Amino acid sequence: MDLNITPPYSKALDFARLSLAGKKRNSGEFVVDHCIRVTETLLRFKVNDPPTLVASILHHSLHEGAANIEDIRKEFGEEVGVMMEAFEKLRIIKPKEEMGDVFAENLRKMFLVLAKDLRVVLIKLADILDNLTTLQYVDEVKRREVCQKALARCRT
């Protein structure tokens, strides 16, 4: 990993490993490895803002891990905490094809998140990109579903 494993990155990586201990993806790899790749993707795109990189390492620690937002704020500060909350809000917004009539409300919520911090969207896009690179580990039906969701998110 290209993170020059120094604080705050080593601290975030240790935190993510602890909170996501034993969690695996369909590929059999650990979820924390996906988080590392998302961070590496951001680095390749010249994102070098420490809070963004820390949040990208932690981006699955809330909904899949044992962490809570208070722990993240305590360990990594308010800025990372706000980004993590925004990422969670963005994560639960469903694409138009999936939600039908609630699309307008979800779009409004997404724009509120976007208006506050574009860095969260960068993490989400890197997350989607990495998810697309590991589709060979899921069945054809799931693969099509993931691709359709990714395309729908790009259109919204």
PDB file of C-alpha atoms in Angstrom:
ATOM      1  CA  MET A   1       0.000   0.000   0.000  1.00  0.00           C
ATOM      2  CA  ASP A   2       1.182   3.486  -0.873  1.00  0.00           C
ATOM      3  CA  LEU A   3       0.054   5.105   2.357  1.00  0.00           C
ATOM      4  CA  ASN A   4       3.463   5.562   3.984  1.00  0.00           C
ATOM      5  CA  ILE A   5       2.024   3.712   6.948  1.00  0.00           C
ATOM      6  CA  THR A   6       2.365   6.506   9.457  1.00  0.00           C
ATOM      7  CA  PRO A   7      -0.149   8.159  11.717  1.00  0.00           C
ATOM      8  CA  PRO A   8      -2.967   8.818  11.017  1.00  0.00           C
ATOM      9  CA  TYR A   9      -3.029   6.066   8.377  1.00  0.00           C
ATOM     10  CA  SER A  10      -1.559   3.311  10.534  1.00  0.00           C
ATOM     11  CA  LYS A  11      -4.015   4.214  13.285  1.00  0.00           C
ATOM     12  CA  ALA A  12      -6.947   4.100  10.824  1.00  0.00           C
ATOM     13  CA  LEU A  13      -5.772   0.791   9.404  1.00  0.00           C
ATOM     14  CA  ASP A  14      -5.451  -0.731  12.880  1.00  0.00           C
ATOM     15  CA  PHE A  15      -8.911   0.600  13.770  1.00  0.00           C
ATOM     16  CA  ALA A  16     -10.450  -0.811  10.561  1.00  0.00           C
ATOM     17  CA  ARG A  17      -8.766  -4.189  11.051  1.00  0.00           C
ATOM     18  CA  LEU A  18     -10.104  -4.392  14.590  1.00  0.00           C
ATOM     19  CA  SER A  19     -13.627  -3.237  13.770  1.00  0.00           C
ATOM     20  CA  LEU A  20     -13.871  -5.445  10.657  1.00  0.00           C
ATOM     21  CA  ALA A  21     -12.086  -8.461  12.159  1.00  0.00           C
ATOM     22  CA  GLY A  22     -13.050 -11.622  10.320  1.00  0.00           C
ATOM     23  CA  LYS A  23     -15.447  -9.893   7.900  1.00  0.00           C
ATOM     24  CA  LYS A  24     -15.055 -11.241   4.380  1.00  0.00           C
ATOM     25  CA  ARG A  25     -16.376 -10.360   0.949  1.00  0.00           C
ATOM     26  CA  ASN A  26     -17.825 -12.770  -1.621  1.00  0.00           C
ATOM     27  CA  SER A  27     -14.317 -13.194  -3.017  1.00  0.00           C
ATOM     28  CA  GLY A  28     -13.139 -14.578   0.316  1.00  0.00           C
ATOM     29  CA  GLU A  29     -10.867 -11.602   0.904  1.00  0.00           C
ATOM     30  CA  PHE A  30     -11.130  -9.525   4.040  1.00  0.00           C
ATOM     31  CA  VAL A  31     -13.280  -6.382   3.867  1.00  0.00           C
ATOM     32  CA  VAL A  32     -10.344  -4.344   5.154  1.00  0.00           C
ATOM     33  CA  ASP A  33      -8.395  -5.273   1.989  1.00  0.00           C
ATOM     34  CA  HIS A  34     -11.188  -3.703  -0.063  1.00  0.00           C
ATOM     35  CA  CYS A  35     -10.929  -0.563   2.099  1.00  0.00           C
ATOM     36  CA  ILE A  36      -7.198  -0.409   1.414  1.00  0.00           C
ATOM     37  CA  ARG A  37      -7.780  -0.698  -2.347  1.00  0.00           C
ATOM     38  CA  VAL A  38     -10.346   2.106  -2.207  1.00  0.00           C
ATOM     39  CA  THR A  39      -7.730   4.281  -0.511  1.00  0.00           C
ATOM     40  CA  GLU A  40      -5.115   3.283  -3.093  1.00  0.00           C
ATOM     41  CA  THR A  41      -7.550   4.258  -5.860  1.00  0.00           C
ATOM     42  CA  LEU A  42      -7.953   7.703  -4.325  1.00  0.00           C
ATOM     43  CA  LEU A  43      -4.179   8.057  -4.135  1.00  0.00           C
ATOM     44  CA  ARG A  44      -3.858   7.108  -7.823  1.00  0.00           C
ATOM     45  CA  PHE A  45      -6.283   9.928  -8.599  1.00  0.00           C
ATOM     46  CA  LYS A  46      -4.072  12.309  -6.614  1.00  0.00           C
ATOM     47  CA  VAL A  47      -6.381  12.642  -3.623  1.00  0.00           C
ATOM     48  CA  ASN A  48      -3.930  13.356  -0.822  1.00  0.00           C
ATOM     49  CA  ASP A  49      -6.107  14.953   1.832  1.00  0.00           C
ATOM     50  CA  PRO A  50      -5.424  13.044   5.100  1.00  0.00           C
ATOM     51  CA  PRO A  51      -9.018  13.143   6.458  1.00  0.00           C
ATOM     52  CA  THR A  52     -10.335  11.796   3.128  1.00  0.00           C
ATOM     53  CA  LEU A  53      -7.800   8.976   3.095  1.00  0.00           C
ATOM     54  CA  VAL A  54      -8.530   8.106   6.725  1.00  0.00           C
ATOM     55  CA  ALA A  55     -12.285   8.067   6.014  1.00  0.00           C
ATOM     56  CA  SER A  56     -11.701   5.830   2.987  1.00  0.00           C
ATOM     57  CA  ILE A  57      -9.803   3.325   5.129  1.00  0.00           C
ATOM     58  CA  LEU A  58     -12.680   3.374   7.631  1.00  0.00           C
ATOM     59  CA  HIS A  59     -15.559   3.475   5.128  1.00  0.00           C
ATOM     60  CA  HIS A  60     -16.950   0.027   6.055  1.00  0.00           C
ATOM     61  CA  SER A  61     -16.243   0.284   9.784  1.00  0.00           C
ATOM     62  CA  LEU A  62     -19.697   1.623  10.653  1.00  0.00           C
ATOM     63  CA  HIS A  63     -22.185  -0.463   8.690  1.00  0.00           C
ATOM     64  CA  GLU A  64     -20.173  -3.695   8.511  1.00  0.00           C
ATOM     65  CA  GLY A  65     -17.841  -3.325  11.442  1.00  0.00           C
ATOM     66  CA  ALA A  66     -18.083  -3.077  15.189  1.00  0.00           C
ATOM     67  CA  ALA A  67     -17.337   0.660  15.269  1.00  0.00           C
ATOM     68  CA  ASN A  68     -19.724   3.457  16.096  1.00  0.00           C
ATOM     69  CA  ILE A  69     -19.587   7.093  15.117  1.00  0.00           C
ATOM     70  CA  GLU A  70     -18.576   8.207  18.605  1.00  0.00           C
ATOM     71  CA  ASP A  71     -15.498   5.952  18.497  1.00  0.00           C
ATOM     72  CA  ILE A  72     -14.531   7.339  15.103  1.00  0.00           C
ATOM     73  CA  ARG A  73     -14.944  10.934  16.253  1.00  0.00           C
ATOM     74  CA  LYS A  74     -12.915  10.252  19.397  1.00  0.00           C
ATOM     75  CA  GLU A  75     -10.080   8.539  17.529  1.00  0.00           C
ATOM     76  CA  PHE A  76      -9.967  10.563  14.292  1.00  0.00           C
ATOM     77  CA  GLY A  77     -11.692  13.874  14.971  1.00  0.00           C
ATOM     78  CA  GLU A  78     -14.835  15.690  13.993  1.00  0.00           C
ATOM     79  CA  GLU A  79     -13.931  16.136  10.319  1.00  0.00           C
ATOM     80  CA  VAL A  80     -13.560  12.388   9.724  1.00  0.00           C
ATOM     81  CA  GLY A  81     -16.686  11.750  11.804  1.00  0.00           C
ATOM     82  CA  VAL A  82     -18.749  14.123   9.677  1.00  0.00           C
ATOM     83  CA  MET A  83     -17.423  12.475   6.509  1.00  0.00           C
ATOM     84  CA  MET A  84     -18.293   9.023   7.837  1.00  0.00           C
ATOM     85  CA  GLU A  85     -21.845  10.100   8.677  1.00  0.00           C
ATOM     86  CA  ALA A  86     -22.225  11.602   5.210  1.00  0.00           C
ATOM     87  CA  PHE A  87     -20.861   8.408   3.634  1.00  0.00           C
ATOM     88  CA  GLU A  88     -23.456   6.387   5.515  1.00  0.00           C
ATOM     89  CA  LYS A  89     -26.218   8.689   4.254  1.00  0.00           C
ATOM     90  CA  LEU A  90     -24.911   8.368   0.713  1.00  0.00           C
ATOM     91  CA  ARG A  91     -24.660   4.595   1.091  1.00  0.00           C
ATOM     92  CA  ILE A  92     -28.345   4.214   1.887  1.00  0.00           C
ATOM     93  CA  ILE A  93     -29.569   6.303  -1.045  1.00  0.00           C
ATOM     94  CA  LYS A  94     -30.970   3.858  -3.581  1.00  0.00           C
ATOM     95  CA  PRO A  95     -30.832   4.365  -7.352  1.00  0.00           C
ATOM     96  CA  LYS A  96     -33.962   5.436  -9.240  1.00  0.00           C
ATOM     97  CA  GLU A  97     -34.631   1.992 -10.692  1.00  0.00           C
ATOM     98  CA  GLU A  98     -34.599   0.502  -7.225  1.00  0.00           C
ATOM     99  CA  MET A  99     -36.829   2.974  -5.407  1.00  0.00           C
ATOM    100  CA  GLY A 100     -39.383   4.314  -7.879  1.00  0.00           C
ATOM    101  CA  ASP A 101     -41.431   7.118  -6.279  1.00  0.00           C
ATOM    102  CA  VAL A 102     -38.923   7.917  -3.535  1.00  0.00           C
ATOM    103  CA  PHE A 103     -36.286   8.825  -6.098  1.00  0.00           C
ATOM    104  CA  ALA A 104     -36.839  12.586  -5.842  1.00  0.00           C
ATOM    105  CA  GLU A 105     -36.459  12.548  -2.069  1.00  0.00           C
ATOM    106  CA  ASN A 106     -33.326  10.424  -2.290  1.00  0.00           C
ATOM    107  CA  LEU A 107     -31.881  12.716  -4.932  1.00  0.00           C
ATOM    108  CA  ARG A 108     -32.537  15.690  -2.653  1.00  0.00           C
ATOM    109  CA  LYS A 109     -30.716  13.917   0.192  1.00  0.00           C
ATOM    110  CA  MET A 110     -27.818  13.099  -2.100  1.00  0.00           C
ATOM    111  CA  PHE A 111     -27.469  16.737  -3.125  1.00  0.00           C
ATOM    112  CA  LEU A 112     -27.470  17.780   0.524  1.00  0.00           C
ATOM    113  CA  VAL A 113     -24.612  15.344   1.145  1.00  0.00           C
ATOM    114  CA  LEU A 114     -22.809  16.549  -1.982  1.00  0.00           C
ATOM    115  CA  ALA A 115     -23.177  20.173  -1.038  1.00  0.00           C
ATOM    116  CA  LYS A 116     -21.515  19.552   2.299  1.00  0.00           C
ATOM    117  CA  ASP A 117     -18.476  17.549   1.253  1.00  0.00           C
ATOM    118  CA  LEU A 118     -17.506  16.320  -2.196  1.00  0.00           C
ATOM    119  CA  ARG A 119     -14.758  14.161  -0.667  1.00  0.00           C
ATOM    120  CA  VAL A 120     -17.427  11.707   0.478  1.00  0.00           C
ATOM    121  CA  VAL A 121     -18.532  11.258  -3.131  1.00  0.00           C
ATOM    122  CA  LEU A 122     -14.933  10.562  -4.174  1.00  0.00           C
ATOM    123  CA  ILE A 123     -14.762   7.774  -1.586  1.00  0.00           C
ATOM    124  CA  LYS A 124     -18.081   6.366  -2.831  1.00  0.00           C
ATOM    125  CA  LEU A 125     -16.931   6.405  -6.459  1.00  0.00           C
ATOM    126  CA  ALA A 126     -13.683   4.621  -5.544  1.00  0.00           C
ATOM    127  CA  ASP A 127     -15.770   2.121  -3.549  1.00  0.00           C
ATOM    128  CA  ILE A 128     -18.028   1.425  -6.548  1.00  0.00           C
ATOM    129  CA  LEU A 129     -15.015   1.073  -8.842  1.00  0.00           C
ATOM    130  CA  ASP A 130     -13.423  -1.516  -6.567  1.00  0.00           C
ATOM    131  CA  ASN A 131     -16.718  -3.390  -6.252  1.00  0.00           C
ATOM    132  CA  LEU A 132     -16.898  -3.597 -10.039  1.00  0.00           C
ATOM    133  CA  THR A 133     -13.398  -5.083 -10.233  1.00  0.00           C
ATOM    134  CA  THR A 134     -14.368  -8.046  -8.047  1.00  0.00           C
ATOM    135  CA  LEU A 135     -17.576  -9.089  -9.791  1.00  0.00           C
ATOM    136  CA  GLN A 136     -16.122 -12.390 -10.956  1.00  0.00           C
ATOM    137  CA  TYR A 137     -16.765 -13.723  -7.438  1.00  0.00           C
ATOM    138  CA  VAL A 138     -20.543 -13.365  -7.595  1.00  0.00           C
ATOM    139  CA  ASP A 139     -23.118 -15.171  -9.709  1.00  0.00           C
ATOM    140  CA  GLU A 140     -24.407 -13.762 -12.996  1.00  0.00           C
ATOM    141  CA  VAL A 141     -27.671 -12.440 -11.535  1.00  0.00           C
ATOM    142  CA  LYS A 142     -25.865 -10.550  -8.762  1.00  0.00           C
ATOM    143  CA  ARG A 143     -23.246  -9.318 -11.258  1.00  0.00           C
ATOM    144  CA  ARG A 144     -25.940  -7.775 -13.462  1.00  0.00           C
ATOM    145  CA  GLU A 145     -27.645  -6.251 -10.425  1.00  0.00           C
ATOM    146  CA  VAL A 146     -24.409  -4.634  -9.208  1.00  0.00           C
ATOM    147  CA  CYS A 147     -23.664  -3.261 -12.677  1.00  0.00           C
ATOM    148  CA  GLN A 148     -27.174  -1.856 -13.061  1.00  0.00           C
ATOM    149  CA  LYS A 149     -26.949  -0.184  -9.650  1.00  0.00           C
ATOM    150  CA  ALA A 150     -23.549   1.294 -10.509  1.00  0.00           C
ATOM    151  CA  LEU A 151     -24.884   2.681 -13.792  1.00  0.00           C
ATOM    152  CA  ALA A 152     -27.979   4.047 -12.073  1.00  0.00           C
ATOM    153  CA  ARG A 153     -25.846   5.810  -9.476  1.00  0.00           C
ATOM    154  CA  CYS A 154     -23.789   7.383 -12.245  1.00  0.00           C
ATOM    155  CA  ARG A 155     -26.939   8.723 -13.905  1.00  0.00           C
ATOM    156  CA  THR A 156     -28.353  10.280 -10.717  1.00  0.00           C
TER     157      THR A 156
END
